[in-house]
Each structure stands twice: as structure tokens, then as C-alpha cells.
Amino acid sequence: MTLTGRTALVSALGALLVGFVLPSWLGIAIVQLALLIAILCDLALAAPVRKLRFTRTGETTVRLTGEAHTHLTLTNPSGRTLRAHVRDAWPPSSFHPGSDIAASRHTVRLPPAERRRLTTTLHPTRRGDHHAVRVTVRSYGPLGLAARQGSHHVPWTLRVLPPFTSRKHLPAKLARLRELDGRTSLLTRGEGTEFDSLRDYTPGDDTRSIDWRASARRQDLAVRTWRPERDRRILLVLETGRTSAARIGDIPRLDASMDAALLLGTLAARAGDHVDLLAYDRRIRASVQGRTARDLLPALTDALAPLEAELVEADARGLAAEIHRRTSRRSLIVLFTGLDAAPVEEALLPVLPSLTQRNEVIVAAVADPRIEEMAAGRHSPQAVYAAAAAEQAIAARRHTADRLRRQGITVIDATPAHLAPDLADAYLTLKSTGRL
Amino acid sequence: MTTAAPEAPAPSLTARRLWTRSRGPLVALLLLVISGVILAALQSGEQHGRLDPRSADRSGSRALARLLAGQGVSLQVVTTSEEAARASGPGTTLLITDPDVLTQKQLTALHTATAHAAGRTVLLTPGSASLWTFAPGVQAQPATGNSPRKPACSLPDAHRAGSVLLGGLRYTTSDERTDRCYPVRGRPTLLRLPAAGNGRDTVLLGSADFLYNQHLAEHGNASLALQLLGAHHHLIWYLPSVSDPSSAHDQRSFLDLIPSGWSWALLQLTIAAGLAAVWRARRLGPLVPERLPVTVPAAETTEGHARLYEQAGARDRAATVLRSATRTRLAPLLGVPPTHAHAPDRLLPALHTHLTVHADTGTDLHTLLFGPAPADDRALVQLADQLDALESSIVSQERHAPREHPDR
């Protein structure tokens, strides 16, 4: 039960009656009694909240920065008209900052035995699963003096997918892939390493690719075409321990890694490779296995959407064991982690030889543009000291990266904006040189 | 604040919104002013210049003042109690037209000023507060209507005047020496308290209507007025005014000024405020918590490191790091393997061969790249700039020089 502003206003107007007509306890009592009776009547005549029926429909997934609509169908089974304010409560990050009050509230006037659909528009500002919390109804009486209030639980989950901002790089990388493939309209020799087929020579083909033995058999010039190796296995490994929780700019390292993983996964699936995903800190946090190229991207985004970094130290030994369990054949392992000296040298380096023995390994690390900014600072002692500290940090990262490279690992250390394209380029290079 | 807003040359949307928001209070304010002006216009008129000896209005007393002047009585109009007290010396008549508006302090001051001077004090319609000071022992009784009354007493002035338009407040006293005249149902409306040894008598009048221009010519009004006020050669006509500075020290608080009924209304308003609090206190459903992410900026340790360098003044360390970073970047440009980047005997000759094209800046390269720590912060900043200049000169040279192996 609750009161309204109108109650307070009527009570304030009662002061005129008390002041002019009945300045005594009697006057006060009369005003209170009249107001109390009006409030009780209003409460009795308000439509009951408990009996209302709710059903929910609407979108279940939305990309971050997109907009999702959920529909709440409200049925009034009672014999009284419902005049109500309805609040469809979601976590604050489900709305534009500052607009959550306006966006989550609805004003309803619903005659008996009718139903109405209320639409709540969500603009999620954070990735992950957003759960509808509750629906609160404040049902006013006909006089608008008092209201009944109650809540219903109408569950719904909206999965907010990673934004995949690096998909803008996809056309360029796919063009390069087609070039490798020899499928492009340009008359370049496919740069692949796997024999594909023989075809007739056309002027302009590289003479080095003429297969003389076949030409002799056919009495005509034949060229060999090559294609990049296909059906290779790629395992994307996201380390979700504390090093991934650090924030670079406004987003955690993990989100930058996800973006790069999505681009690489999409590209590799188009190139005909099998892509799996593993997210691990001390246990398996997300896993995608054995998907076909067509439903890989939805599966990846769906698996990555609810993933958050944990404030624990990642278990490198357990991670290596899990990777071994999943890779029966030679694979490309892309490990998204940090390049901080201590965790890499103490935990990762001892287990890496067992991985590099049979597989190709890429370590993708997200660098901080703030450090580069600090390293370029000049003109004041403060800025120069900051530059010195930044150079120190860069040197330490380089040292760690060098130690990894000496083990035959490809290391990509790039800022969030460059990580995804750089990683895609590294993959294409490996593919064109037949190292997968 | 709100009245000026619509005129302000603000952006149209803001101005319109401001106008929408403030027009309600503005209309209310306008209504208040208009009703105030109308009320003031209706209430004035009759009361204006009441009992003022300079006013020719119906309720003024200019006629009486002229008559008194004709009788050789000099008249002095005063408006503050201090002036009245100063002027009322021996042989004067003090007329107080509205004693009830005076504060207790002013009444006492006037009474002590006039107590030892022979003369007369005339009070028009005094209430209980002024009676308590000027005529102790006299009680005021509820008012009656004005009509011509018979003297019915032995006071010579009244006897000569005959019937006079009187009424209003009536006074009772137990003092035997007082003259009780013009009674209404047994209680007098004119009371003359005799002098108590200092030769000053006090006259109380229940109504002042017979002093008005309008009524002075009727019955024996003029006669009684002239005899009461013209007994001495000087007449001090005291018109108490609200602007009197001595009344500013009013001891009454704000609550004393509120009519009693409004304290009940105030109680009702308090209840209304309580209801408003109940209205605002109830939320439409509880707050929804947000599972907040960890916010550890990745560059935080590096920034802390920088502040530590600065606090400690670690110029040697900072210079070493900056030089080492520059050497590491220069080595691949000069064709020196990274492992030899920090060896002066490998790096410097390569650097010298590259710089022959450009005129050397004059700085000693060995000191720049391998020298001692700078002496102060300015030298450190300078060192950083010189390292930058060296690096950019090499980079620009590399860019413009023809490449030896133009393979891709």
C-alpha cells in the first residue's frame, strides 16, 4: 500500500478548513477521518495486484550497443479497472545511462478482463546475460489517493553478445585469403602449398607453375594449381584469470582478446579449418567444439557472451592438460593471455615445451596504448620520468616475448585496435607457408 | 529569478521549457499581487487620515483644529512617542488618538514623561494595555453603538456641552473621585480621572466619533471637544504611526502575531507534510543491484613506477632506461644485431657512418648514448629531447635512402 501526492495535497488543503472554520482538535479529527475514509475506499476499489497475469515475449539475444525489445503482456482478470504504474525492472546496465527510469516505467489503464502489451526497450551497455528482475505494479484507486503495490517475477534473459568491432577487417582478410587460394580474378598463382588440380595454361600464368610431365602426357601446356592446406585444426584458448581482468581504456583485456578470437575464428572457418574454443582459468569456463563453419560464429559469440574474468591466478598446468586432451592431431593453438613477466615465466614457460612439441603456438597479448602514450611523453621532468617507467615496462614485455619466441612461438603484442588484424595476418602467413 | 527568465535570450527550447515550468508560479504571483492591490483599494478611503487635524476628510479632524486655533490654542502634531514625550511639558494637553497601537515600552515612557507635568492627557478608546499604564484600576467593558447621550454627571464641561454623540467602550472604576459621564446602561463612556497631586488629569473616551469633521457640528459635540482639548494653551496631537522607530523594538515573536486558528492549521500542514513523506518514501519496487566488473587499469603499476622515479629523483635510472630504449630501437636501423646494441664499440661506428651524410649536431654521441647520469631534471629533459632528435634523424635518413634490397 502507498499514498500519492494527491493525498498530501488534500491534507494540505484541509489546513484551510481547520484554520478558517474549525481551529480545534475537532477540526483536525474531522479532516483526518474524512481523508482516512477516502483512502480506505480507494484501496478497496483499486484493482488487485496479486491476480494480474503476466507473460513475456521478445528478443533473447542482441549485440552490444544494439537495441532489444521485450514485450510484457498484462492480463487483468479482476472485475475492476486497473489504473497502474508498472515498472519492468532490469539491471541498470540494460539501459542507456540515465534513462533507466523513463525506459522501465509504463502507465497502464486496463478495463476488466482485457489484456495489453507493454514494450520495454533495452539498450544494454554491458556484455553478458541480463536477467529481468521483477515487475512491480502500483495499482491506484479511482480517486487516486492511495494505491496497492506488489511485484511479480516474470523471468527473461537477454544475452548480450560481444560487439565484434573487428568484423570491419573481415573483408580485407577474406580478400587476402582468396588471393592465397588462387580463386581471385587476378591471375596470380595460388600461394598455397597443397596440390589442388591441373588446368590448361592461359597466357599470363606463371611459367614456373607449368607441370612439364603432365604437359607431355596431354600434348598441351598444363599448370598446377595450389591451394592452401585445408581442414586444419585451430584451438582458440582464452585465459580468463586475473591478468585478463585488467582494464585497458574502458574495456577489460578479455574483451579485446574476444574480439580478436572472433575475427580469427570467422576467418579460419571461411578458410576451411576447424575451429574450437576453450576459456580456462582454474576450470573450463566456456567451450566450443566440433562446429561446422556455418554455425561457428553464433556458437562462438554465444559461448563468449557471459564470460567474465575471475580474480584468480590461472592454472597453466591444468590448461596445458586440457589442451592436450582436446588436440589429438597437430593444431594451431592461439593462446590469449598477458605478457606480464611473473605469470608467464613462472607458470606458462615450463608447460609450453609440451605444447610446442606437436603444435604451432601463437601467444596473443593485449598491449596498453596508455603505456605507449607515456613513453612518448617529453618536455617536463614528470613526463620524462613517466616515459622512463613506460620504456622499462616495454622492455620487460619485449624480454618476455623474446623468451617465448626462442621456444618457436609466434608472439603478437598489440594494442586492442590492432590485435585482431595482426593476429589474422599472422594466421594467414602461417597458412601460406604451410606451417599449420 | 523566474520573472526574468522568459525574456532571457536563451536557446528557444530551454526558454520554452523554462516558461512552461515557471508560468504556474508566475500566474499565482500575479493573482496574489492583483488581489492585494484590490484589497488595499477597498480597505483604504474611509480610514485615510482618520483623526488627523490636517485632514478635511469625513473622518479627519481639521474642523476641530481650526476651532481650537480660533480659541488661541496652539496645536502641535507629533507622530513618534519620543517627540510626544519631549513636547508634553507643564500646561499642555496630550491627545493620544490610538493608544492601543503603542507598545508597552512606549506607553511607559510616555507616562513617566507626563507624570510630573501639570496638564491633561486625553486617551481615545484606550484598551486594557493602555489603561493599565495610564489609568490603573479602570476596566474596559464591551463596546456599544454610537448615539447621542445625556451627560448625567456633574462635570462642568459635560454639563455645558449637553448631549454628545458617544458610545463605544465603557469604563468602570472603583475610585470615588472620578467623573463618570455619558453612561450607556449605567456604565460611563467618558471618564475623567482627577489629578493625583501633580495637577494632571486623564480623560478616557469610549468613542472618538464626535471629533470627526462629519459629526462636529451635531449636538454638543464641538462644545465638549473644545472644552476637553482646549483646557490648556498647548495641545500635543499625537498620531501614533507604525513607522515610529521606538516601536521597532517589539518583543512579540512571529508566533504571537499568527492568529490562534492558524496554529491548528499549522498542525494540519505538518500532518500533510508527513503524508507527503510517506508518498515519496515508497519506491516502485526495490533497487536493482548491478554486478560490477573489476576496474584495475592495466597501466596503474607503470604510473606508480613513474611517480616513484620522480619522488626519488632517480635521474640515473631514468636516463639509463631511456638510453637503452633508444639503443634498442636504433640497432636494427643501423644493421647492428640486437645482442650488440648496448656495446659502444659496435654501435657507435655504425652510427658515425650513418651520420656522415648529415652535418653532425655537435653533440658527442658517446656521451649521449653511454654517458653519465644528468645532473638535474632539466638536463634529463634535455637528454630525452636529444635522444629523440638522434633517433628521428636516423629514421628520416632510412626513409629517404634507397633500399639495398628492394624485395618484398
PDB file of N, CA, C and O in Angstrom, chain B residues 287-310:
ATOM      1  N   LEU B 287      15.575  -1.423  -5.283  1.00  0.00           N
ATOM      2  CA  LEU B 287      16.681  -1.120  -6.192  1.00  0.00           C
ATOM      3  C   LEU B 287      17.210  -2.410  -6.802  1.00  0.00           C
ATOM      4  O   LEU B 287      17.179  -3.454  -6.173  1.00  0.00           O
ATOM      5  N   VAL B 288      17.684  -2.319  -8.021  1.00  0.00           N
ATOM      6  CA  VAL B 288      18.242  -3.491  -8.684  1.00  0.00           C
ATOM      7  C   VAL B 288      19.760  -3.396  -8.611  1.00  0.00           C
ATOM      8  O   VAL B 288      20.337  -2.404  -9.051  1.00  0.00           O
ATOM      9  N   PRO B 289      20.420  -4.393  -8.039  1.00  0.00           N
ATOM     10  CA  PRO B 289      21.889  -4.321  -7.963  1.00  0.00           C
ATOM     11  C   PRO B 289      22.516  -4.654  -9.302  1.00  0.00           C
ATOM     12  O   PRO B 289      21.945  -5.397 -10.105  1.00  0.00           O
ATOM     13  N   GLU B 290      23.674  -4.107  -9.532  1.00  0.00           N
ATOM     14  CA  GLU B 290      24.419  -4.376 -10.764  1.00  0.00           C
ATOM     15  C   GLU B 290      25.683  -5.120 -10.358  1.00  0.00           C
ATOM     16  O   GLU B 290      26.376  -4.712  -9.425  1.00  0.00           O
ATOM     17  N   ARG B 291      25.968  -6.219 -11.038  1.00  0.00           N
ATOM     18  CA  ARG B 291      27.206  -6.946 -10.738  1.00  0.00           C
ATOM     19  C   ARG B 291      28.335  -6.205 -11.435  1.00  0.00           C
ATOM     20  O   ARG B 291      28.459  -6.249 -12.652  1.00  0.00           O
ATOM     21  N   LEU B 292      29.119  -5.491 -10.635  1.00  0.00           N
ATOM     22  CA  LEU B 292      30.096  -4.583 -11.239  1.00  0.00           C
ATOM     23  C   LEU B 292      31.380  -5.324 -11.576  1.00  0.00           C
ATOM     24  O   LEU B 292      31.801  -6.213 -10.837  1.00  0.00           O
ATOM     25  N   PRO B 293      31.997  -4.972 -12.686  1.00  0.00           N
ATOM     26  CA  PRO B 293      33.251  -5.611 -13.050  1.00  0.00           C
ATOM     27  C   PRO B 293      34.413  -5.033 -12.247  1.00  0.00           C
ATOM     28  O   PRO B 293      34.294  -3.983 -11.619  1.00  0.00           O
ATOM     29  N   VAL B 294      35.528  -5.763 -12.269  1.00  0.00           N
ATOM     30  CA  VAL B 294      36.728  -5.280 -11.592  1.00  0.00           C
ATOM     31  C   VAL B 294      37.302  -4.122 -12.415  1.00  0.00           C
ATOM     32  O   VAL B 294      37.325  -4.186 -13.633  1.00  0.00           O
ATOM     33  N   THR B 295      37.719  -3.074 -11.755  1.00  0.00           N
ATOM     34  CA  THR B 295      38.301  -1.967 -12.510  1.00  0.00           C
ATOM     35  C   THR B 295      39.728  -1.742 -12.038  1.00  0.00           C
ATOM     36  O   THR B 295      39.973  -0.989 -11.115  1.00  0.00           O
ATOM     37  N   VAL B 296      40.636  -2.474 -12.639  1.00  0.00           N
ATOM     38  CA  VAL B 296      42.060  -2.253 -12.374  1.00  0.00           C
ATOM     39  C   VAL B 296      42.681  -1.778 -13.678  1.00  0.00           C
ATOM     40  O   VAL B 296      42.848  -2.563 -14.599  1.00  0.00           O
ATOM     41  N   PRO B 297      43.004  -0.484 -13.780  1.00  0.00           N
ATOM     42  CA  PRO B 297      43.644  -0.028 -15.013  1.00  0.00           C
ATOM     43  C   PRO B 297      44.977  -0.740 -15.181  1.00  0.00           C
ATOM     44  O   PRO B 297      45.765  -0.848 -14.238  1.00  0.00           O
ATOM     45  N   ALA B 298      45.223  -1.251 -16.387  1.00  0.00           N
ATOM     46  CA  ALA B 298      46.409  -2.061 -16.612  1.00  0.00           C
ATOM     47  C   ALA B 298      47.681  -1.248 -16.445  1.00  0.00           C
ATOM     48  O   ALA B 298      48.721  -1.768 -16.058  1.00  0.00           O
ATOM     49  N   ALA B 299      47.605   0.083 -16.724  1.00  0.00           N
ATOM     50  CA  ALA B 299      48.810   0.905 -16.679  1.00  0.00           C
ATOM     51  C   ALA B 299      49.096   1.438 -15.279  1.00  0.00           C
ATOM     52  O   ALA B 299      50.000   2.244 -15.098  1.00  0.00           O
ATOM     53  N   GLU B 300      48.324   0.971 -14.291  1.00  0.00           N
ATOM     54  CA  GLU B 300      48.437   1.578 -12.968  1.00  0.00           C
ATOM     55  C   GLU B 300      49.824   1.369 -12.351  1.00  0.00           C
ATOM     56  O   GLU B 300      50.407   2.300 -11.788  1.00  0.00           O
ATOM     57  N   THR B 301      50.353   0.163 -12.473  1.00  0.00           N
ATOM     58  CA  THR B 301      51.663  -0.091 -11.866  1.00  0.00           C
ATOM     59  C   THR B 301      52.731   0.754 -12.539  1.00  0.00           C
ATOM     60  O   THR B 301      53.628   1.282 -11.880  1.00  0.00           O
ATOM     61  N   THR B 302      52.627   0.904 -13.847  1.00  0.00           N
ATOM     62  CA  THR B 302      53.618   1.713 -14.573  1.00  0.00           C
ATOM     63  C   THR B 302      53.551   3.168 -14.124  1.00  0.00           C
ATOM     64  O   THR B 302      54.571   3.823 -13.938  1.00  0.00           O
ATOM     65  N   GLU B 303      52.310   3.665 -13.933  1.00  0.00           N
ATOM     66  CA  GLU B 303      52.179   5.050 -13.492  1.00  0.00           C
ATOM     67  C   GLU B 303      52.735   5.224 -12.078  1.00  0.00           C
ATOM     68  O   GLU B 303      53.373   6.237 -11.765  1.00  0.00           O
ATOM     69  N   GLY B 304      52.500   4.218 -11.225  1.00  0.00           N
ATOM     70  CA  GLY B 304      53.066   4.267  -9.879  1.00  0.00           C
ATOM     71  C   GLY B 304      54.580   4.263  -9.928  1.00  0.00           C
ATOM     72  O   GLY B 304      55.255   4.999  -9.193  1.00  0.00           O
ATOM     73  N   HIS B 305      55.104   3.466 -10.828  1.00  0.00           N
ATOM     74  CA  HIS B 305      56.547   3.381 -11.034  1.00  0.00           C
ATOM     75  C   HIS B 305      57.104   4.771 -11.404  1.00  0.00           C
ATOM     76  O   HIS B 305      58.114   5.221 -10.867  1.00  0.00           O
ATOM     77  N   ALA B 306      56.372   5.457 -12.309  1.00  0.00           N
ATOM     78  CA  ALA B 306      56.811   6.782 -12.749  1.00  0.00           C
ATOM     79  C   ALA B 306      56.836   7.759 -11.583  1.00  0.00           C
ATOM     80  O   ALA B 306      57.781   8.533 -11.425  1.00  0.00           O
ATOM     81  N   ARG B 307      55.825   7.702 -10.733  1.00  0.00           N
ATOM     82  CA  ARG B 307      55.787   8.629  -9.595  1.00  0.00           C
ATOM     83  C   ARG B 307      56.916   8.318  -8.606  1.00  0.00           C
ATOM     84  O   ARG B 307      57.479   9.226  -7.998  1.00  0.00           O
ATOM     85  N   LEU B 308      57.229   7.029  -8.456  1.00  0.00           N
ATOM     86  CA  LEU B 308      58.335   6.659  -7.565  1.00  0.00           C
ATOM     87  C   LEU B 308      59.651   7.222  -8.097  1.00  0.00           C
ATOM     88  O   LEU B 308      60.447   7.779  -7.343  1.00  0.00           O
ATOM     89  N   TYR B 309      59.876   7.094  -9.404  1.00  0.00           N
ATOM     90  CA  TYR B 309      61.082   7.666 -10.016  1.00  0.00           C
ATOM     91  C   TYR B 309      61.163   9.150  -9.715  1.00  0.00           C
ATOM     92  O   TYR B 309      62.211   9.674  -9.351  1.00  0.00           O
ATOM     93  N   GLU B 310      60.025   9.808  -9.879  1.00  0.00           N
ATOM     94  CA  GLU B 310      60.005  11.261  -9.730  1.00  0.00           C
ATOM     95  C   GLU B 310      60.286  11.666  -8.285  1.00  0.00           C
ATOM     96  O   GLU B 310      61.070  12.572  -8.013  1.00  0.00           O
TER      97      GLU B 310
END
